């Protein structure tokens, strides 16, 4: 017999040995308005905010869905009083807990006025968002950024109270990127709105980190059959989590520092650790592992050729471009990356890593290549990763490829290495025009075509992180 996840059933769920919210959720004020409630938000920011609420903090989250794809989340959270099960997994087992920090959820698809009303609410102090790396581009119009600016316009009309706009996406210098996107749209609306954005809104840079695979049917069944909780959409994640934030909040914030969040003026250095080691390693392995027929990250890292390839990439290409953070050696961080990849219980999918290559490579890998070319350093591993992406686009049928809004454009050039390097969405002029990189990339494409992904990685050599 299973127990449906609702507020009234929390005592029964606690009797199963599962931690549940013990604070009064009715007394929690939804002072955070979050756009894009998905798996990562529920594994990360919502979990930290739940921890603060459990310690007596009065902050909660109002989730909001702007897209048709958000209807399923609205249904799941609606029937469960905003509750969901977070299953944290490592090689020691699975640890479910119920999270209660999302105390409201509003589906406002096609209803910009309702969204604007929520942004204008004077109780809202933080407008946060998880809208993917590509969600900040203004190319071709961006309905999400446009809608957010309309909300800020309504807030200005309602008195112009200060507000923090907080990106929780994997973006280098996320605060500046968010500020630029919103200010650009605001400037096209009115000088008064631009002035409000510049003077009354803050945009702290935020580095977020927690591996959160897409929830599978098996996860839902495990929670129901083995634990006894009927949850329409649980979240599965690794046990590791990290959040590094610039402390620049215009209207207050929860006491996140009490539950493990690091507030620092060195967010950029932490950001580069993550982008150039964790995220870049994900992208480096993604398409090569997919070409080799590997399904999960823990299976990939157990393949000697792939592990040695990533070790070589980190030790010879990524780490030399980083500024060392005192007390936190880059090589120690790299070792943590491998331990996380070895987590066989979280079952992170290679297919997930292949999503949005055209948005990820410019942030995760291209800066490392540029830095190494400038210093005359090695680029062999990075070139192979990009060659793997090109071969994936050229050989995997469109219906089977991971989602990417620009995949068709990239795939059209993928069979010709020279044409592929002309993709200005991804490659900088300094890379496109560098003869050494071009020759290395062309050689990698030939190696992949002739010998396959695993042999190509193995032929690069075996340096170690230590």
CSV table of C-alpha atoms in Angstrom, one decimal:
chain,number,residue,atom,x,y,z
A,1,UNK,CA,0.0,0.0,0.0
A,2,UNK,CA,1.4,3.4,-1.0
A,3,UNK,CA,0.8,6.9,0.5
A,4,UNK,CA,-0.1,9.8,-1.8
A,5,UNK,CA,2.2,12.8,-1.3
A,6,UNK,CA,0.0,15.5,0.1
A,7,UNK,CA,0.2,17.9,3.1
A,8,UNK,CA,-2.3,15.8,5.0
A,9,UNK,CA,-0.2,12.7,4.6
A,10,UNK,CA,3.1,14.0,5.8
A,11,UNK,CA,2.8,12.2,9.2
A,12,UNK,CA,2.2,8.9,7.5
A,13,UNK,CA,5.1,9.4,5.2
A,14,UNK,CA,7.3,10.3,8.2
A,15,UNK,CA,6.3,7.0,9.7
A,16,UNK,CA,8.0,5.3,6.7
A,17,UNK,CA,11.3,6.8,7.9
A,18,UNK,CA,11.4,9.6,5.3
A,19,UNK,CA,12.2,13.1,6.5
A,20,UNK,CA,9.4,15.6,5.8
A,21,UNK,CA,8.9,19.3,6.4
A,22,UNK,CA,8.1,19.9,10.1
A,23,UNK,CA,7.8,23.7,9.8
A,24,UNK,CA,4.4,25.4,9.3
A,25,UNK,CA,4.3,25.8,5.6
A,26,UNK,CA,1.3,28.2,5.9
A,27,UNK,CA,3.5,30.6,7.8
A,28,UNK,CA,6.2,30.6,5.1
A,29,UNK,CA,6.0,33.7,2.8
A,30,UNK,CA,6.7,33.1,-0.9
A,31,UNK,CA,9.1,36.0,-1.3
A,32,UNK,CA,11.0,34.2,-4.1
A,33,UNK,CA,9.3,34.1,-7.5
A,34,UNK,CA,11.0,31.4,-9.5
A,35,UNK,CA,10.7,31.0,-13.3
A,36,UNK,CA,11.4,27.5,-14.6
A,37,UNK,CA,10.6,24.9,-11.9
A,38,UNK,CA,12.3,21.8,-13.1
A,39,UNK,CA,14.4,19.0,-11.7
A,40,UNK,CA,17.5,21.2,-11.1
A,41,UNK,CA,15.7,23.9,-9.3
A,42,UNK,CA,13.9,21.4,-7.0
A,43,UNK,CA,17.2,19.6,-6.3
A,44,UNK,CA,19.2,22.8,-5.6
A,45,UNK,CA,17.7,26.2,-4.7
A,46,UNK,CA,14.4,24.8,-3.4
A,47,UNK,CA,16.4,22.3,-1.2
A,48,UNK,CA,18.6,25.0,0.3
A,49,UNK,CA,15.5,27.1,0.9
A,50,UNK,CA,13.7,24.2,2.5
A,51,UNK,CA,16.7,23.8,4.9
A,52,UNK,CA,16.4,27.5,5.9
A,53,UNK,CA,12.7,27.1,6.5
A,54,UNK,CA,13.3,24.1,8.7
A,55,UNK,CA,15.7,26.2,10.8
A,56,UNK,CA,13.1,28.9,11.3
A,57,UNK,CA,13.5,31.1,8.3
A,58,UNK,CA,10.3,32.5,6.9
A,59,UNK,CA,11.1,32.4,3.1
A,60,UNK,CA,9.3,30.3,0.6
A,61,UNK,CA,9.1,30.0,-3.2
A,62,UNK,CA,6.3,30.7,-5.6
A,63,UNK,CA,7.1,28.7,-8.8
A,64,UNK,CA,5.8,30.0,-12.1
A,65,UNK,CA,5.5,28.3,-15.4
A,66,UNK,CA,5.5,30.4,-18.6
A,67,UNK,CA,5.7,27.7,-21.2
A,68,UNK,CA,3.3,24.9,-22.4
A,69,UNK,CA,5.9,22.4,-21.2
A,70,UNK,CA,5.3,23.6,-17.7
A,71,UNK,CA,1.7,22.2,-17.6
A,72,UNK,CA,2.9,18.8,-16.4
A,73,UNK,CA,4.8,20.4,-13.5
A,74,UNK,CA,1.7,22.5,-12.6
A,75,UNK,CA,-0.4,19.3,-12.5
A,76,UNK,CA,2.1,17.4,-10.4
A,77,UNK,CA,2.7,20.1,-7.8
A,78,UNK,CA,-1.0,21.1,-7.8
A,79,UNK,CA,-2.2,17.6,-6.7
A,80,UNK,CA,0.6,17.4,-4.1
A,81,UNK,CA,0.2,20.8,-2.4
A,82,UNK,CA,3.6,21.9,-3.9
A,83,UNK,CA,5.4,18.9,-2.2
A,84,UNK,CA,7.8,16.6,-4.0
A,85,UNK,CA,10.3,13.9,-3.0
A,86,UNK,CA,14.0,14.6,-3.5
A,87,UNK,CA,16.0,11.3,-3.8
A,88,UNK,CA,19.7,11.9,-3.1
A,89,UNK,CA,21.8,9.1,-4.3
A,90,UNK,CA,25.4,8.0,-4.0
A,91,UNK,CA,27.2,4.6,-4.0
A,92,UNK,CA,26.0,4.1,-0.4
A,93,UNK,CA,22.3,4.1,-1.3
A,94,UNK,CA,19.3,6.3,-1.9
A,95,UNK,CA,18.1,8.9,0.6
A,96,UNK,CA,14.5,10.2,-0.1
A,97,UNK,CA,13.1,13.3,1.7
A,98,UNK,CA,10.1,15.5,1.1
A,99,UNK,CA,10.7,19.1,0.3
A,100,UNK,CA,8.2,21.8,1.1
A,101,UNK,CA,9.7,25.2,0.2
A,102,UNK,CA,7.6,25.6,-2.9
A,103,UNK,CA,4.4,26.9,-1.3
A,104,UNK,CA,2.7,28.2,-4.4
A,105,UNK,CA,2.8,27.5,-8.1
A,106,UNK,CA,1.2,29.5,-10.9
A,107,UNK,CA,0.8,28.4,-14.5
A,108,UNK,CA,0.6,31.6,-16.5
A,109,UNK,CA,1.1,30.4,-20.1
A,110,UNK,CA,-0.2,33.1,-22.4
A,111,UNK,CA,-1.2,35.3,-19.5
A,112,UNK,CA,1.5,38.0,-19.2
A,113,UNK,CA,-0.8,40.2,-17.1
A,114,UNK,CA,-1.0,37.5,-14.4
A,115,UNK,CA,2.8,37.0,-14.4
A,116,UNK,CA,3.3,40.8,-14.2
A,117,UNK,CA,0.9,41.0,-11.2
A,118,UNK,CA,3.0,38.5,-9.4
A,119,UNK,CA,6.3,40.3,-10.1
A,120,UNK,CA,4.7,43.6,-9.0
A,121,UNK,CA,3.7,42.1,-5.6
A,122,UNK,CA,5.7,44.1,-3.0
A,123,UNK,CA,6.3,41.0,-1.0
A,124,UNK,CA,8.4,39.5,-3.8
A,125,UNK,CA,12.1,40.2,-3.0
A,126,UNK,CA,13.8,37.8,-5.4
A,127,UNK,CA,12.9,36.9,-9.0
A,128,UNK,CA,15.0,33.9,-9.8
A,129,UNK,CA,15.2,31.7,-12.9
A,130,UNK,CA,16.3,28.5,-14.4
A,131,UNK,CA,15.7,28.9,-18.1
A,132,UNK,CA,18.7,27.0,-19.6
A,133,UNK,CA,21.9,28.5,-21.0
A,134,UNK,CA,20.1,29.4,-24.3
A,135,UNK,CA,17.3,31.2,-22.5
A,136,UNK,CA,19.3,34.5,-22.2
A,137,UNK,CA,20.0,34.9,-25.9
A,138,UNK,CA,18.0,37.7,-27.5
A,139,UNK,CA,18.6,36.4,-31.1
A,140,UNK,CA,15.3,36.0,-32.9
A,141,UNK,CA,13.3,37.4,-29.9
A,142,UNK,CA,13.1,35.8,-26.5
A,143,UNK,CA,9.7,35.5,-25.1
A,144,UNK,CA,10.9,34.6,-21.5
A,145,UNK,CA,13.1,37.7,-21.2
A,146,UNK,CA,10.4,39.9,-22.8
A,147,UNK,CA,7.9,38.5,-20.3
A,148,UNK,CA,10.2,39.1,-17.3
A,149,UNK,CA,10.8,42.7,-18.5
A,150,UNK,CA,7.0,43.2,-18.7
A,151,UNK,CA,6.8,42.1,-15.1
A,152,UNK,CA,9.5,44.6,-14.1
A,153,UNK,CA,7.6,47.3,-15.9
A,154,UNK,CA,4.5,46.4,-13.8
A,155,UNK,CA,6.6,46.5,-10.7
A,156,UNK,CA,7.9,50.0,-11.6
A,157,UNK,CA,4.3,51.2,-12.2
A,158,UNK,CA,3.3,49.8,-8.7
A,159,UNK,CA,5.9,51.9,-7.0
A,160,UNK,CA,9.3,50.5,-8.2
A,161,UNK,CA,10.4,48.6,-5.1
A,162,UNK,CA,13.9,47.1,-5.4
A,163,UNK,CA,14.2,43.5,-6.4
A,164,UNK,CA,17.0,41.0,-7.0
A,165,UNK,CA,17.1,39.1,-10.3
A,166,UNK,CA,19.0,35.9,-9.7
A,167,UNK,CA,20.1,33.5,-12.5
A,168,UNK,CA,20.5,29.9,-11.4
A,169,UNK,CA,21.7,28.6,-14.8
A,170,UNK,CA,25.1,27.4,-15.9
A,171,UNK,CA,26.4,30.7,-17.3
A,172,UNK,CA,29.8,32.3,-17.0
A,173,UNK,CA,29.3,35.7,-15.3
A,174,UNK,CA,25.6,34.9,-15.0
A,175,UNK,CA,24.8,38.2,-13.2
A,176,UNK,CA,26.2,40.3,-16.0
A,177,UNK,CA,24.6,38.1,-18.7
A,178,UNK,CA,21.2,38.4,-17.1
A,179,UNK,CA,21.6,42.2,-16.5
A,180,UNK,CA,22.6,42.7,-20.2
A,181,UNK,CA,19.6,40.7,-21.5
A,182,UNK,CA,17.1,42.5,-19.3
A,183,UNK,CA,18.6,45.9,-19.7
A,184,UNK,CA,18.6,45.6,-23.5
A,185,UNK,CA,14.9,44.8,-23.7
A,186,UNK,CA,14.1,47.4,-21.1
A,187,UNK,CA,15.9,50.1,-23.0
A,188,UNK,CA,13.7,49.3,-26.0
A,189,UNK,CA,10.6,49.9,-23.9
A,190,UNK,CA,11.4,53.2,-22.1
A,191,UNK,CA,14.1,55.3,-20.4
A,192,UNK,CA,12.2,55.1,-17.1
A,193,UNK,CA,12.2,51.3,-17.2
A,194,UNK,CA,15.9,51.1,-18.0
A,195,UNK,CA,16.6,53.5,-15.2
A,196,UNK,CA,14.7,51.3,-12.8
A,197,UNK,CA,16.5,48.2,-13.9
A,198,UNK,CA,19.9,49.9,-13.5
A,199,UNK,CA,19.2,51.6,-10.2
A,200,UNK,CA,16.7,49.4,-8.3
A,201,UNK,CA,17.5,45.8,-9.5
A,202,UNK,CA,20.6,43.8,-8.6
A,203,UNK,CA,21.9,40.8,-10.5
A,204,UNK,CA,24.2,38.7,-8.4
A,205,UNK,CA,26.4,36.2,-10.1
A,206,UNK,CA,25.6,32.7,-9.0
A,207,UNK,CA,27.5,29.4,-9.5
A,208,UNK,CA,25.2,26.4,-9.1
A,209,UNK,CA,26.2,22.7,-9.0
A,210,UNK,CA,24.4,19.5,-8.5
A,211,UNK,CA,24.1,16.6,-11.0
A,212,UNK,CA,20.4,16.1,-11.6
A,213,UNK,CA,19.4,13.5,-14.2
A,214,UNK,CA,16.0,13.5,-15.8
A,215,UNK,CA,13.5,11.5,-13.7
A,216,UNK,CA,12.9,8.1,-15.1
A,217,UNK,CA,9.8,5.8,-14.8
A,218,UNK,CA,12.0,3.5,-12.8
A,219,UNK,CA,12.6,6.2,-10.2
A,220,UNK,CA,8.9,6.7,-9.8
A,221,UNK,CA,8.3,3.0,-9.5
A,222,UNK,CA,11.1,2.6,-7.0
A,223,UNK,CA,9.7,5.4,-4.8
A,224,UNK,CA,6.3,3.8,-4.9
A,225,UNK,CA,7.1,0.2,-4.6
A,226,UNK,CA,10.2,0.2,-2.4
A,227,UNK,CA,9.6,3.3,-0.2
A,228,UNK,CA,5.8,3.5,-0.3
A,229,UNK,CA,5.3,7.1,-1.6
A,230,UNK,CA,3.2,7.9,-4.6
A,231,UNK,CA,4.8,11.0,-6.2
A,232,UNK,CA,3.8,12.1,-9.6
A,233,UNK,CA,7.2,13.7,-10.3
A,234,UNK,CA,10.1,13.1,-7.8
A,235,UNK,CA,13.6,14.4,-8.4
A,236,UNK,CA,16.7,12.3,-8.3
A,237,UNK,CA,20.1,13.8,-7.8
A,238,UNK,CA,23.6,13.1,-6.5
A,239,UNK,CA,24.4,13.8,-2.8
A,240,UNK,CA,27.0,16.5,-3.7
A,241,UNK,CA,25.7,20.0,-4.0
A,242,UNK,CA,27.3,23.5,-4.1
A,243,UNK,CA,26.1,27.0,-4.5
A,244,UNK,CA,28.5,30.0,-4.6
A,245,UNK,CA,26.8,33.4,-4.8
A,246,UNK,CA,27.8,37.1,-4.9
A,247,UNK,CA,26.1,38.8,-1.9
A,248,UNK,CA,24.3,41.5,-3.8
A,249,UNK,CA,20.6,41.4,-2.9
A,250,UNK,CA,18.5,44.5,-3.2
A,251,UNK,CA,15.6,43.5,-0.9
A,252,UNK,CA,16.9,40.8,1.5
A,253,UNK,CA,17.4,37.1,1.1
A,254,UNK,CA,17.1,33.9,3.1
A,255,UNK,CA,20.0,32.9,5.5
A,256,UNK,CA,21.3,30.5,2.9
A,257,UNK,CA,24.8,30.8,4.4
A,258,UNK,CA,23.5,28.9,7.4
A,259,UNK,CA,22.8,25.8,5.3
A,260,UNK,CA,26.0,25.6,3.2
A,261,UNK,CA,25.8,28.3,0.6
A,262,UNK,CA,29.1,30.2,0.1
A,263,UNK,CA,28.8,33.9,-0.3
A,264,UNK,CA,32.0,35.4,-1.7
A,265,UNK,CA,33.5,38.0,-4.0
A,266,UNK,CA,35.4,35.2,-5.8
A,267,UNK,CA,32.4,33.6,-7.5
A,268,UNK,CA,34.1,34.0,-10.9
A,269,UNK,CA,37.0,31.8,-9.9
A,270,UNK,CA,34.7,29.1,-8.5
A,271,UNK,CA,32.6,29.4,-11.7
A,272,UNK,CA,35.6,28.7,-13.8
A,273,UNK,CA,36.5,25.7,-11.7
A,274,UNK,CA,33.1,24.3,-12.4
A,275,UNK,CA,32.7,25.3,-16.1
A,276,UNK,CA,36.2,24.3,-17.2
A,277,UNK,CA,36.4,21.1,-15.1
A,278,UNK,CA,33.0,19.6,-14.4
A,279,UNK,CA,30.9,21.0,-17.2
A,280,UNK,CA,33.7,20.8,-19.8
A,281,UNK,CA,34.4,17.2,-18.8
A,282,UNK,CA,30.7,16.4,-19.3
A,283,UNK,CA,30.7,17.9,-22.8
A,284,UNK,CA,34.0,16.3,-23.7
A,285,UNK,CA,32.7,12.8,-22.8
A,286,UNK,CA,29.1,13.3,-24.0
A,287,UNK,CA,29.3,12.8,-27.7
A,288,UNK,CA,32.3,10.4,-27.7
A,289,UNK,CA,30.5,8.2,-25.2
A,290,UNK,CA,27.3,8.4,-27.2
A,291,UNK,CA,29.2,7.3,-30.3
A,292,UNK,CA,30.6,4.4,-28.3
A,293,UNK,CA,27.1,3.3,-27.3
A,294,UNK,CA,27.5,4.1,-23.6
A,295,UNK,CA,24.3,5.0,-21.8
A,296,UNK,CA,25.3,6.2,-18.3
A,297,UNK,CA,28.1,8.4,-17.0
A,298,UNK,CA,29.3,5.9,-14.3
A,299,UNK,CA,29.7,3.3,-17.1
A,300,UNK,CA,31.6,5.8,-19.2
A,301,UNK,CA,34.1,6.7,-16.5
A,302,UNK,CA,34.8,3.0,-15.9
A,303,UNK,CA,36.2,2.7,-19.4
A,304,UNK,CA,40.0,3.1,-19.1
A,305,UNK,CA,40.4,4.9,-22.4
A,306,UNK,CA,37.7,7.5,-21.6
A,307,UNK,CA,38.9,8.1,-18.0
A,308,UNK,CA,42.5,8.6,-19.2
A,309,UNK,CA,41.2,11.0,-21.9
A,310,UNK,CA,39.4,13.1,-19.3
A,311,UNK,CA,42.4,13.0,-17.0
A,312,UNK,CA,44.6,14.2,-19.8
A,313,UNK,CA,42.1,17.0,-20.7
A,314,UNK,CA,41.9,18.2,-17.1
A,315,UNK,CA,45.6,18.0,-16.2
A,316,UNK,CA,47.1,19.4,-19.5
A,317,UNK,CA,44.4,21.6,-21.0
A,318,UNK,CA,41.8,22.8,-18.4
A,319,UNK,CA,43.7,23.2,-15.1
A,320,UNK,CA,46.6,25.3,-16.5
A,321,UNK,CA,44.1,28.0,-17.6
A,322,UNK,CA,42.6,28.4,-14.1
A,323,UNK,CA,43.3,30.8,-11.2
A,324,UNK,CA,43.9,28.7,-8.1
A,325,UNK,CA,41.5,29.4,-5.2
A,326,UNK,CA,43.5,29.6,-1.9
A,327,UNK,CA,42.7,26.5,0.1
A,328,UNK,CA,41.0,24.8,-2.8
A,329,UNK,CA,43.5,23.3,-5.2
A,330,UNK,CA,42.2,22.8,-8.7
A,331,UNK,CA,43.5,19.2,-8.7
A,332,UNK,CA,41.5,18.4,-5.6
A,333,UNK,CA,38.4,19.7,-7.4
A,334,UNK,CA,39.2,17.5,-10.4
A,335,UNK,CA,39.4,14.5,-8.2
A,336,UNK,CA,36.0,15.4,-6.8
A,337,UNK,CA,34.7,15.5,-10.4
A,338,UNK,CA,35.8,11.9,-11.0
A,339,UNK,CA,34.2,10.7,-7.7
A,340,UNK,CA,31.0,12.3,-8.8
A,341,UNK,CA,31.1,10.6,-12.2
A,342,UNK,CA,31.7,7.3,-10.5
A,343,UNK,CA,28.3,7.5,-8.7
A,344,UNK,CA,26.6,4.4,-10.0
A,345,UNK,CA,23.4,5.0,-8.1
A,346,UNK,CA,22.4,8.4,-9.6
A,347,UNK,CA,22.5,6.9,-13.1
A,348,UNK,CA,23.2,10.2,-15.0
A,349,UNK,CA,22.4,9.8,-18.6
A,350,UNK,CA,24.9,10.4,-21.4
A,351,UNK,CA,21.9,11.6,-23.5
A,352,UNK,CA,21.3,14.4,-20.9
A,353,UNK,CA,24.9,15.6,-21.4
A,354,UNK,CA,24.3,15.8,-25.2
A,355,UNK,CA,21.5,18.4,-24.8
A,356,UNK,CA,22.2,21.9,-26.2
A,357,UNK,CA,25.7,21.5,-27.5
A,358,UNK,CA,25.6,24.8,-29.4
A,359,UNK,CA,24.9,26.6,-26.1
A,360,UNK,CA,27.2,24.6,-23.9
A,361,UNK,CA,30.5,24.4,-25.8
A,362,UNK,CA,30.9,28.2,-26.0
A,363,UNK,CA,30.8,28.4,-22.2
A,364,UNK,CA,32.4,25.2,-21.2
A,365,UNK,CA,35.2,24.4,-23.6
A,366,UNK,CA,35.8,27.2,-26.1
A,367,UNK,CA,37.4,29.6,-23.5
A,368,UNK,CA,39.9,26.8,-22.6
A,369,UNK,CA,40.9,26.4,-26.2
A,370,UNK,CA,41.3,30.1,-26.7
A,371,UNK,CA,43.5,30.3,-23.6
A,372,UNK,CA,45.7,27.4,-24.7
A,373,UNK,CA,46.1,28.7,-28.2
A,374,UNK,CA,47.2,32.1,-26.8
A,375,UNK,CA,49.8,30.4,-24.6
A,376,UNK,CA,50.9,27.8,-27.2
A,377,UNK,CA,49.5,25.0,-25.1
A,378,UNK,CA,47.9,21.7,-26.0
A,379,UNK,CA,44.4,21.4,-27.5
A,380,UNK,CA,44.3,17.8,-28.6
A,381,UNK,CA,41.6,16.6,-26.1
A,382,UNK,CA,39.4,19.6,-26.8
A,383,UNK,CA,39.7,19.2,-30.5
A,384,UNK,CA,38.7,15.5,-30.2
A,385,UNK,CA,35.6,16.4,-28.1
A,386,UNK,CA,34.5,18.9,-30.8
A,387,UNK,CA,35.2,16.3,-33.5
A,388,UNK,CA,33.1,13.9,-31.6
A,389,UNK,CA,30.2,16.4,-31.5
A,390,UNK,CA,30.5,16.9,-35.3
A,391,UNK,CA,30.5,13.1,-35.9
A,392,UNK,CA,27.5,12.7,-33.6
A,393,UNK,CA,25.6,15.4,-35.6
A,394,UNK,CA,26.6,13.9,-38.9
A,395,UNK,CA,25.8,10.2,-38.1
A,396,UNK,CA,23.0,10.2,-35.5
A,397,UNK,CA,19.5,10.6,-37.1
A,398,UNK,CA,17.8,13.8,-36.2
A,399,UNK,CA,14.9,12.1,-34.5
A,400,UNK,CA,17.4,10.3,-32.1
A,401,UNK,CA,19.7,13.3,-31.3
A,402,UNK,CA,19.5,15.1,-28.0
A,403,UNK,CA,17.5,18.4,-28.2
A,404,UNK,CA,19.3,21.5,-29.3
A,405,UNK,CA,17.6,24.5,-30.8
A,406,UNK,CA,20.4,25.0,-33.3
A,407,UNK,CA,21.2,21.4,-34.1
A,408,UNK,CA,19.9,21.6,-37.7
A,409,UNK,CA,22.3,24.4,-38.5
A,410,UNK,CA,25.2,22.6,-36.9
A,411,UNK,CA,24.3,19.2,-38.4
A,412,UNK,CA,24.2,20.8,-41.9
A,413,UNK,CA,27.9,21.6,-41.6
A,414,UNK,CA,29.0,18.6,-39.6
A,415,UNK,CA,30.2,16.4,-42.5
A,416,UNK,CA,32.7,19.0,-43.6
A,417,UNK,CA,35.3,19.9,-40.9
A,418,UNK,CA,36.2,23.2,-42.5
A,419,UNK,CA,32.5,24.2,-42.7
A,420,UNK,CA,31.9,23.1,-39.2
A,421,UNK,CA,34.5,25.4,-37.8
A,422,UNK,CA,32.7,28.3,-39.5
A,423,UNK,CA,29.8,28.0,-37.0
A,424,UNK,CA,30.0,31.4,-35.4
A,425,UNK,CA,27.5,30.3,-32.8
A,426,UNK,CA,30.3,28.2,-31.3
A,427,UNK,CA,33.7,29.0,-32.6
A,428,UNK,CA,35.6,32.3,-32.1
A,429,UNK,CA,37.6,33.8,-34.9
A,430,UNK,CA,40.8,33.1,-33.1
A,431,UNK,CA,40.0,29.4,-33.1
A,432,UNK,CA,38.6,29.3,-36.7
A,433,UNK,CA,41.7,31.0,-38.0
A,434,UNK,CA,44.3,29.2,-36.0
A,435,UNK,CA,46.1,26.8,-38.3
A,436,UNK,CA,47.4,24.6,-35.5
A,437,UNK,CA,43.9,24.1,-34.1
A,438,UNK,CA,42.4,23.5,-37.6
A,439,UNK,CA,45.0,20.8,-38.3
A,440,UNK,CA,44.4,19.2,-34.9
A,441,UNK,CA,40.6,19.2,-35.4
A,442,UNK,CA,40.9,17.8,-38.9
A,443,UNK,CA,43.2,15.0,-37.7
A,444,UNK,CA,40.7,14.2,-34.9
A,445,UNK,CA,37.8,13.9,-37.3
A,446,UNK,CA,39.8,11.5,-39.5
A,447,UNK,CA,40.8,9.5,-36.4
A,448,UNK,CA,37.2,9.1,-35.3
A,449,UNK,CA,36.0,8.1,-38.7
A,450,UNK,CA,38.7,5.5,-39.2
A,451,UNK,CA,39.2,4.1,-35.7
A,452,UNK,CA,36.1,5.0,-33.6
A,453,UNK,CA,35.7,7.0,-30.4
A,454,UNK,CA,37.4,4.7,-27.8
A,455,UNK,CA,40.5,4.1,-29.9
A,456,UNK,CA,40.8,7.8,-30.7
A,457,UNK,CA,40.7,8.6,-27.0
A,458,UNK,CA,43.1,5.9,-26.1
A,459,UNK,CA,45.6,7.1,-28.7
A,460,UNK,CA,45.9,10.5,-26.9
A,461,UNK,CA,47.9,9.0,-24.0
A,462,UNK,CA,47.5,8.4,-20.3
A,463,UNK,CA,48.6,11.3,-18.0
A,464,UNK,CA,47.2,11.2,-14.5
A,465,UNK,CA,45.5,14.0,-12.4
A,466,UNK,CA,47.7,13.3,-9.3
